[in-house]
Short mmCIF file of C-alpha atoms in Angstrom, two decimals:
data_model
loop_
_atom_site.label_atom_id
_atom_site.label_comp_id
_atom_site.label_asym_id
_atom_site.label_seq_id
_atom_site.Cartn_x
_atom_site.Cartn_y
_atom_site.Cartn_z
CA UNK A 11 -27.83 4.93 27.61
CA UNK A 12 -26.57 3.74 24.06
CA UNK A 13 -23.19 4.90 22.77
CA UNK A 14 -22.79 5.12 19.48
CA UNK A 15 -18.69 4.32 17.76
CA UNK A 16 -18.09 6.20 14.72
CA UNK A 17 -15.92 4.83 12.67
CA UNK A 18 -13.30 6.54 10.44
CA UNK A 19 -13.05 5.29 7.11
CA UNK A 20 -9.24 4.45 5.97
CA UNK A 21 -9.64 8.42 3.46
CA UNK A 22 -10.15 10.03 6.64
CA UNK A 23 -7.11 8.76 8.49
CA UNK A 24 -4.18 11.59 8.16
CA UNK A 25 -1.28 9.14 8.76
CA UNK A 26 -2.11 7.41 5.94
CA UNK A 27 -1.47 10.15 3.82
CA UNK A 28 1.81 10.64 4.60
CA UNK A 29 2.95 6.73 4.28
CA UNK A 30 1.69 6.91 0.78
CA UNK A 31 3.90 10.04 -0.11
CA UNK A 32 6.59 8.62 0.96
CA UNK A 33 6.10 5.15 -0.47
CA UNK A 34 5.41 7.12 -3.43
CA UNK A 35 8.59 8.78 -3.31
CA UNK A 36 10.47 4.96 -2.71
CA UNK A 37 8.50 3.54 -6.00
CA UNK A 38 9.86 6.85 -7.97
CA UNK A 39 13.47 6.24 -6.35
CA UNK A 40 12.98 2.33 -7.64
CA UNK A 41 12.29 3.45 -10.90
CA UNK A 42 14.76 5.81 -11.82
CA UNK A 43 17.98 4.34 -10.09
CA UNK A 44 19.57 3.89 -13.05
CA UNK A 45 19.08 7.65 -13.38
CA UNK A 46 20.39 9.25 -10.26
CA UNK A 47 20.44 13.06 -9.77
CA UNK A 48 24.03 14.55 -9.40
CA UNK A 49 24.98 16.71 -6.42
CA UNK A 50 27.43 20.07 -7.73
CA UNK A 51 30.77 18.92 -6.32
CA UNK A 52 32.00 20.94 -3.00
CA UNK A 53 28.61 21.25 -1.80
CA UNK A 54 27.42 19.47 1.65
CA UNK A 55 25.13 17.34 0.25
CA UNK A 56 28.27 15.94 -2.15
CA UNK A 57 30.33 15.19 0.70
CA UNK A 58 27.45 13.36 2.33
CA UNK A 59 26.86 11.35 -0.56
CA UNK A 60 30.37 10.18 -0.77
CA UNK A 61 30.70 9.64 2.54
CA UNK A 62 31.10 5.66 3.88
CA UNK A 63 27.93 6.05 5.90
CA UNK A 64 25.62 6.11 2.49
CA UNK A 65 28.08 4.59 0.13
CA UNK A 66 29.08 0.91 2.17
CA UNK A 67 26.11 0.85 5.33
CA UNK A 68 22.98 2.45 4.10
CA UNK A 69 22.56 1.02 0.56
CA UNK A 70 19.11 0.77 0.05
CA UNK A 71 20.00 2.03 -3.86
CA UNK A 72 22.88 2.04 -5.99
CA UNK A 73 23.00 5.67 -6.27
CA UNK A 74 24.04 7.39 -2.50
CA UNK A 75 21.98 10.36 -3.80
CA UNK A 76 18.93 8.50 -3.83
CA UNK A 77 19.68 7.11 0.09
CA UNK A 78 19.98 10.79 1.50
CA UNK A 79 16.62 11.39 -0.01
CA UNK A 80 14.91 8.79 1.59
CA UNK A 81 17.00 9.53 5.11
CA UNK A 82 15.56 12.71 3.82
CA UNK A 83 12.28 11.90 3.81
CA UNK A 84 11.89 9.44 6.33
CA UNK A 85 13.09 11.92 8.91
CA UNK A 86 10.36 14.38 7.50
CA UNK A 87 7.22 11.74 6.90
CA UNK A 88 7.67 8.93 8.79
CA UNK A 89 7.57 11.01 11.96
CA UNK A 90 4.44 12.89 11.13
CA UNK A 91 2.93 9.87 10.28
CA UNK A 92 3.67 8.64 13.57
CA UNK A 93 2.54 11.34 15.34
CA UNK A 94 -0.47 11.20 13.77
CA UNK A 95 -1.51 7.58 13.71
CA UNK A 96 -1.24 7.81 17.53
CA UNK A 97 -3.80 10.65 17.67
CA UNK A 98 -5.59 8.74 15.35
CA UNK A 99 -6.10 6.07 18.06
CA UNK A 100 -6.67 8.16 20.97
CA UNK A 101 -9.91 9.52 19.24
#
């Protein structure tokens, strides 16, 4: 009895998908570093940004706005696109 393999072309794999969003989002963040957004002072996501943590250790940009994004957004994409990679596989 012959088996056939399909195989999934690279459009069809839903991992991929998110990757690209959020390199997407890292090329934008590249871009406009010079330009950073400015949190309203008092406000949680102000005291995160000035905190040590995202001003001296996680300094992937200049601006600490720009690293909660992408903790941000890694926490939201990167794990879906886990997730989904390794279902990708198991098919």
């Amino acid at each position: 009895m012959e088996t056939t393999t399909r195989k999934r072309t690279i459009f069809k794999w839903g991992w991929l998908k998110y990757i690209g969003i959020f390199a997407a989002i890292q090329f934008f963040f590249m871009i406009f570093d010079r330009f950073p957004p400015r949190f309203r002072e008092g406000t949680v996501l102000s005291r995160l940004s000035e905190s040590t943590w995202f001003t001296e250790k996680f300094t992937f940009y200049e601006t600490p706005e720009f690293n909660i994004l992408t903790v941000f957004f890694a926490l939201i994409f990167l794990p879906s696109a886990m997730i989904s990679a390794i279902k990708s596989i198991r098919q």
